[in-house]
XYZ file of N, CA and C in Angstrom:
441
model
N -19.343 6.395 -26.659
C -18.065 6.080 -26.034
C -18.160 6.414 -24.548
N -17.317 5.304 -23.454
C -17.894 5.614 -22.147
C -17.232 6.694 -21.788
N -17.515 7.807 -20.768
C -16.855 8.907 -20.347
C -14.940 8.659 -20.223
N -14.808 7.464 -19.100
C -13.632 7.235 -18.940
C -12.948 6.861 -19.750
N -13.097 7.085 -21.060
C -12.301 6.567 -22.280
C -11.873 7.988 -22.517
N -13.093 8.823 -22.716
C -12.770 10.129 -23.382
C -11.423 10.935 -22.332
N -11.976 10.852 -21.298
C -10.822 11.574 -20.136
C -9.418 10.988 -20.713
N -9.573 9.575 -20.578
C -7.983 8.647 -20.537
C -6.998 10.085 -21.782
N -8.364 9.838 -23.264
C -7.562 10.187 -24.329
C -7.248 11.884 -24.356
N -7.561 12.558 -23.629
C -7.556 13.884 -23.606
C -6.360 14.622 -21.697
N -6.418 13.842 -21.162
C -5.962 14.145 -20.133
C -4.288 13.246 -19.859
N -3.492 13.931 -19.821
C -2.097 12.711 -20.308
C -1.492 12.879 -18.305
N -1.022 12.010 -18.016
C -0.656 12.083 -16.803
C -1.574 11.661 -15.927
N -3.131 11.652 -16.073
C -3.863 11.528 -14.793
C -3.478 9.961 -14.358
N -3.732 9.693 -13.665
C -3.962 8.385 -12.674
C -4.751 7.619 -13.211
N -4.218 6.326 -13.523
C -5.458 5.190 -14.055
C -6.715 5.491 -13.513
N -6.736 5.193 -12.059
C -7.963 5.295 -10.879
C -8.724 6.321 -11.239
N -7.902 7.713 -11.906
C -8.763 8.646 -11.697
C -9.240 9.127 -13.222
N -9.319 8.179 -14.351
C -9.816 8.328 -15.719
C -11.238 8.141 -15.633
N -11.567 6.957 -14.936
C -12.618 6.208 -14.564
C -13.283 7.067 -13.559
N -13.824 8.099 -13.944
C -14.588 8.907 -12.917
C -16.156 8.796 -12.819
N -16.918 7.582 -13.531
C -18.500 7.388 -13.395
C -19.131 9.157 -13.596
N -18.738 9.647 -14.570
C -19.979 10.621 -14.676
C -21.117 10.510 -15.424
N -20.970 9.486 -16.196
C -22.097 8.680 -16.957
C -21.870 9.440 -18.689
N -23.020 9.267 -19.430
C -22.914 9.477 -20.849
C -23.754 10.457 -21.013
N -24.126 10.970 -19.635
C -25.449 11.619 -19.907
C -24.466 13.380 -20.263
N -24.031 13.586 -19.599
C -22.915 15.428 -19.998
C -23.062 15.881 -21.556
N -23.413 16.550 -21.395
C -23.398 17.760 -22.935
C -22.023 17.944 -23.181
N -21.852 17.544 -24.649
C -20.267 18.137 -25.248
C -19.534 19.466 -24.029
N -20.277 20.313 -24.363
C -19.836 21.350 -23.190
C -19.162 20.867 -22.227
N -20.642 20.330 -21.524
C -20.310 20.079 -19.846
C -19.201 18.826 -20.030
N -18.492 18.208 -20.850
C -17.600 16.934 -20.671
C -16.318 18.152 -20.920
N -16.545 19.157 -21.925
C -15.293 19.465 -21.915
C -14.633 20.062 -21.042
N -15.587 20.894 -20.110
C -15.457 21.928 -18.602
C -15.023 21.052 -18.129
N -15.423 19.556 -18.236
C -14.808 18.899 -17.156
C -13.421 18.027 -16.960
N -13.472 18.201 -18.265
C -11.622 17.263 -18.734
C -10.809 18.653 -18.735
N -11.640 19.828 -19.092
C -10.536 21.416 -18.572
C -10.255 21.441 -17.214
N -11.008 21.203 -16.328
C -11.070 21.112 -14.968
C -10.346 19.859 -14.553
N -10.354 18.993 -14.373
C -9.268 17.865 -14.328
C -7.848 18.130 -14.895
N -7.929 18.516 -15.783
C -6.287 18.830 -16.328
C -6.002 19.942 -15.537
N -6.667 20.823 -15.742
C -5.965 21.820 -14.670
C -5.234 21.849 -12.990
N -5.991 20.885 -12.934
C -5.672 20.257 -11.395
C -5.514 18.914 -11.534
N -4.770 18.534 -12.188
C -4.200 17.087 -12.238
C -3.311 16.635 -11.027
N -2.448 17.963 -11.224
C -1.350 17.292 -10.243
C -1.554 17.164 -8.852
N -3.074 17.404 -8.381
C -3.253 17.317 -6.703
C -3.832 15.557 -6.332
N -4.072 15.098 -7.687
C -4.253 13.500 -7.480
C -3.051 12.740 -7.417
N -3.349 11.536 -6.478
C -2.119 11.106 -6.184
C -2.122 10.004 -7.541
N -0.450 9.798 -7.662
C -0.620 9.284 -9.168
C -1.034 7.426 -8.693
N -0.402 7.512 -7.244
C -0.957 5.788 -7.301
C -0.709 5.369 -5.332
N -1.138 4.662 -5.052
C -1.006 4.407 -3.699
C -0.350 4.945 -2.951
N 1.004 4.762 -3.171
C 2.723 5.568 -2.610
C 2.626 6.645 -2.772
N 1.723 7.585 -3.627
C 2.175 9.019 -3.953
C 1.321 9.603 -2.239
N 0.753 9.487 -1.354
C 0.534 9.984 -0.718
C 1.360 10.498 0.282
N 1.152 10.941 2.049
C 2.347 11.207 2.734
C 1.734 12.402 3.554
N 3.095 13.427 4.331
C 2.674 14.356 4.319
C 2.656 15.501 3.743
N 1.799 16.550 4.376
C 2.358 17.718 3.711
C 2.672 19.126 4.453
N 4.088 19.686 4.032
C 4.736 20.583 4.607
C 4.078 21.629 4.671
N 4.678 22.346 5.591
C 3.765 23.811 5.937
C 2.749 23.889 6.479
N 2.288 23.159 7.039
C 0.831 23.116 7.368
C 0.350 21.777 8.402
N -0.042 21.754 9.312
C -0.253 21.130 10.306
C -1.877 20.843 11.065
N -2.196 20.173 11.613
C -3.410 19.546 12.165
C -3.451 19.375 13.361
N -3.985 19.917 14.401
C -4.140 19.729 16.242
C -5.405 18.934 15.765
N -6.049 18.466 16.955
C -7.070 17.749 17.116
C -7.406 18.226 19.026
N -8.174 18.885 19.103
C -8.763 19.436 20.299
C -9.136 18.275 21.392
N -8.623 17.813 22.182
C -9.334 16.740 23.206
C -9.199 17.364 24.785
N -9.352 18.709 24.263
C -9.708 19.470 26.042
C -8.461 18.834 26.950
N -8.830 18.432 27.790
C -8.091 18.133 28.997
C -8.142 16.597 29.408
N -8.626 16.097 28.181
C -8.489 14.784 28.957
C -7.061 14.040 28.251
N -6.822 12.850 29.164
C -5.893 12.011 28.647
C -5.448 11.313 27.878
N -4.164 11.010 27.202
C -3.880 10.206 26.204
C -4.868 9.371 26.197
N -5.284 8.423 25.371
C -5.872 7.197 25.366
C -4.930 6.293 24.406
N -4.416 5.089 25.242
C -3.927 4.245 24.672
C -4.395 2.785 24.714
N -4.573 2.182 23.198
C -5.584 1.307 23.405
C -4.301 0.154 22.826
N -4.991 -0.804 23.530
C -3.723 -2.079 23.129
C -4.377 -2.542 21.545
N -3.191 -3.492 21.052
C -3.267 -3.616 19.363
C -4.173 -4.673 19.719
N -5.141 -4.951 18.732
C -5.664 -6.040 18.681
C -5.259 -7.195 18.213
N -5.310 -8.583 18.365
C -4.836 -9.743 18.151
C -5.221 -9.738 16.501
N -3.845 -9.854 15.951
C -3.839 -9.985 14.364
C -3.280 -11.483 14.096
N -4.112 -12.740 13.704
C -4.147 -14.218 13.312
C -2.249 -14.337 12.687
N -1.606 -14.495 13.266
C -0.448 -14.982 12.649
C -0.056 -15.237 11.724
N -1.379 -15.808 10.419
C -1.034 -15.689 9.241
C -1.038 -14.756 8.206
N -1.865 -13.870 8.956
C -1.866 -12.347 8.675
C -0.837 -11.412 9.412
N 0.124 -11.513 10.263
C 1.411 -10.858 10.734
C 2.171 -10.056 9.558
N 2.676 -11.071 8.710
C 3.384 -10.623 7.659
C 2.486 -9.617 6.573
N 1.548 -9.608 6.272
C 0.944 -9.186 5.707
C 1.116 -7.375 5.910
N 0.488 -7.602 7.750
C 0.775 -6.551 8.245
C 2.250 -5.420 8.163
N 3.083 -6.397 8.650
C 4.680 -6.211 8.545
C 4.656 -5.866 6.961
N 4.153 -6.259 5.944
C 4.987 -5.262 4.597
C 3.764 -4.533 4.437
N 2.989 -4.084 4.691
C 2.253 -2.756 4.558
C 2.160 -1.655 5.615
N 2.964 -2.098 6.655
C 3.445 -0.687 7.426
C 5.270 -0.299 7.233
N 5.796 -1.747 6.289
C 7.554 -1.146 5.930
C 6.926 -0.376 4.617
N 6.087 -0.296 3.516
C 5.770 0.196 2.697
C 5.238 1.690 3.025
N 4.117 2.145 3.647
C 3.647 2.895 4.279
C 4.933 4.071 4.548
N 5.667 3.451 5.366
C 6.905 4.158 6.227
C 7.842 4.478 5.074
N 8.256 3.690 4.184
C 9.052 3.554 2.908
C 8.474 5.109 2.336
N 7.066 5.141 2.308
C 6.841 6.466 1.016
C 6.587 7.377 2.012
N 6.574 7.663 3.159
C 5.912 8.798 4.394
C 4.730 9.051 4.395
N 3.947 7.960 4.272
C 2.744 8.100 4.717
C 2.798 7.711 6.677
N 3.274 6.919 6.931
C 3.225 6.665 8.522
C 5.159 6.994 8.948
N 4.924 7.037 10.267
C 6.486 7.299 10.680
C 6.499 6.963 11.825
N 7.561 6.372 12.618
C 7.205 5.329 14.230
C 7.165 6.473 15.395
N 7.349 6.596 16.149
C 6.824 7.620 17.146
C 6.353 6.582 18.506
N 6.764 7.763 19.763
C 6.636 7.132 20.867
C 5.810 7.589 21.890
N 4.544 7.882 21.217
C 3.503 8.977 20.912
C 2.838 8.243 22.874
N 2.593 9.238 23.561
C 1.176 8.875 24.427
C 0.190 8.029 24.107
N -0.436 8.192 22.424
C -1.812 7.800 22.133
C -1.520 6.786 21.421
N -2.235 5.313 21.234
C -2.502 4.584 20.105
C -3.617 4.138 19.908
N -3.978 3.752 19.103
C -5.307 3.245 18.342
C -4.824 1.843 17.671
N -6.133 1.357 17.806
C -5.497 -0.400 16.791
C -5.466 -0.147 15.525
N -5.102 -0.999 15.102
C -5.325 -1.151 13.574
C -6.334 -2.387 13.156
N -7.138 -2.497 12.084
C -7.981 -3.058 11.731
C -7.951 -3.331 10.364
N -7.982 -4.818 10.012
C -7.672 -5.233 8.311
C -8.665 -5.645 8.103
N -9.264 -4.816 6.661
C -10.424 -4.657 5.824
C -10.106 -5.342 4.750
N -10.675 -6.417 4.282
C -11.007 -7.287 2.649
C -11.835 -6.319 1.545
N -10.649 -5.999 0.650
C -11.318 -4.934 -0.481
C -11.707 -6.099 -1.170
N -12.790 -5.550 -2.097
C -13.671 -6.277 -3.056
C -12.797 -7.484 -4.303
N -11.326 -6.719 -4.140
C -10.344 -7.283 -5.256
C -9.467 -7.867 -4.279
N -9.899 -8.370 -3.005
C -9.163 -8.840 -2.219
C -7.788 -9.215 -1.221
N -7.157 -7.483 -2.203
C -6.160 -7.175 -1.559
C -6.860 -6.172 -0.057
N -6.067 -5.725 0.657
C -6.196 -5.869 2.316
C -5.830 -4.001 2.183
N -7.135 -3.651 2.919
C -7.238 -2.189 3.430
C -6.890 -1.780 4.711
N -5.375 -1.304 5.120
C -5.170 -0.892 6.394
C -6.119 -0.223 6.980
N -6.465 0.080 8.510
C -7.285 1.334 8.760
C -6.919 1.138 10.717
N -7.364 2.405 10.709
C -6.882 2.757 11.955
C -8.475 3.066 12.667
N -8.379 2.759 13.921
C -10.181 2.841 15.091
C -9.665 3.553 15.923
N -10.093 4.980 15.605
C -10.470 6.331 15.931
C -11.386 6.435 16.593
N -12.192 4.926 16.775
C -13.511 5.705 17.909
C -13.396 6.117 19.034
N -12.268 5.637 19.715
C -12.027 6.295 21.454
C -11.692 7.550 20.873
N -10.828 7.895 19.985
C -10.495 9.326 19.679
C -11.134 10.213 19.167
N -12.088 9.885 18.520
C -12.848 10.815 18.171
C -14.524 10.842 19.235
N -14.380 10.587 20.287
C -15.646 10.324 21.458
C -15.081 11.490 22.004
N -13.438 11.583 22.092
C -13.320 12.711 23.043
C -12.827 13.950 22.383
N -13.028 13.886 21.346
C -12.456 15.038 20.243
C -13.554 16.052 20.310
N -13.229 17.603 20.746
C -14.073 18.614 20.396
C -14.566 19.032 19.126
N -15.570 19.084 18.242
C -15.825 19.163 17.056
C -16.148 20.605 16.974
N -15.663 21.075 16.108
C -15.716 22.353 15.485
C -17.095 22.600 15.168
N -17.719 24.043 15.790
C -18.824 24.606 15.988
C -19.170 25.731 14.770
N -18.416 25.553 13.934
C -18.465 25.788 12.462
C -18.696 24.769 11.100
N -19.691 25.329 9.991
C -19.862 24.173 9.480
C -19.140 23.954 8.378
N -18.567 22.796 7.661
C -17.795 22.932 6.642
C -18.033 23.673 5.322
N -17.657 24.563 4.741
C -18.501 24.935 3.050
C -18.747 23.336 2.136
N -19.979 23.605 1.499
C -20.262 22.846 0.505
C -19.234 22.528 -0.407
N -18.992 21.382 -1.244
C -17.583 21.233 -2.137
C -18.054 21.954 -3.314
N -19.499 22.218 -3.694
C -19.956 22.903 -4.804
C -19.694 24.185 -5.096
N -19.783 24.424 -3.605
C -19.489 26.061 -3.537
C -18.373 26.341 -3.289
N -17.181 25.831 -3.085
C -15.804 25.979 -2.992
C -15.645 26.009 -4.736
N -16.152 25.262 -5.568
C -15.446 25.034 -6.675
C -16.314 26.065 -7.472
């Protein structure tokens, strides 16, 4: 039986997306069950579906760019028949608080990506912003060793 069957039937609440986790058939009884214990236990930090994302309170993010200046980059030309497209995936976006309008110094374009199932991947070009972003001179911990 494939892994993501076993999760679906043992884990109630998770996220379609996240039943289907490719760990293969190869896991020892054991090691499948550590790991559907471990998933249930922390279920609720997966988002249950697109909209569940946003922000989160208490806690905040600077981004270091020394002393230099806003950078504001003009939007790039989006084909007109793609306008609308645009227009209901940033009223959606805004709808669940993932984005919020602002009359910010900085912008970045936006850029529309063709997912494999051919619905349309927002994304934002961070490269001027992150050219002048100071990077932290510390290295991240391993995710292995966090867990």
């Amino acid at each position: 039986m494939p892994y993501h069957m076993l999760v679906s039937e043992y884990i109630e609440g998770l996220p379609n997306h996240e039943t289907n986790l490719g760990l293969g058939e190869e896991l020892l009884p054991q090691q499948l069950n550590d790991v559907k214990q471990f998933i249930a236990e922390f279920a609720d930090i997966f988002a249950k579906d697109a909209t569940d994302l946003g922000q989160i309170e208490g806690c905040s993010h600077d981004i270091d760019v020394g002393t230099n200046h806003p950078i504001r980059q003009a939007p790039r030309c989006i084909p007109p028949a793609r306008r609308g497209e645009v227009d209901k995936l940033e009223a959606e976006m805004e709808q669940h608080g993932i984005i919020e309008p602002t009359k910010s110094l900085w912008a970045s374009p936006i850029v529309l990506v063709k997912k494999k199932d051919g619905s349309t991947r927002f994304c934002i070009d961070y490269c001027q912003l992150n050219d002048i972003t100071k990077k932290d001179s510390h290295p991240l911990p391993k995710v292995d060793e966090l867990i």
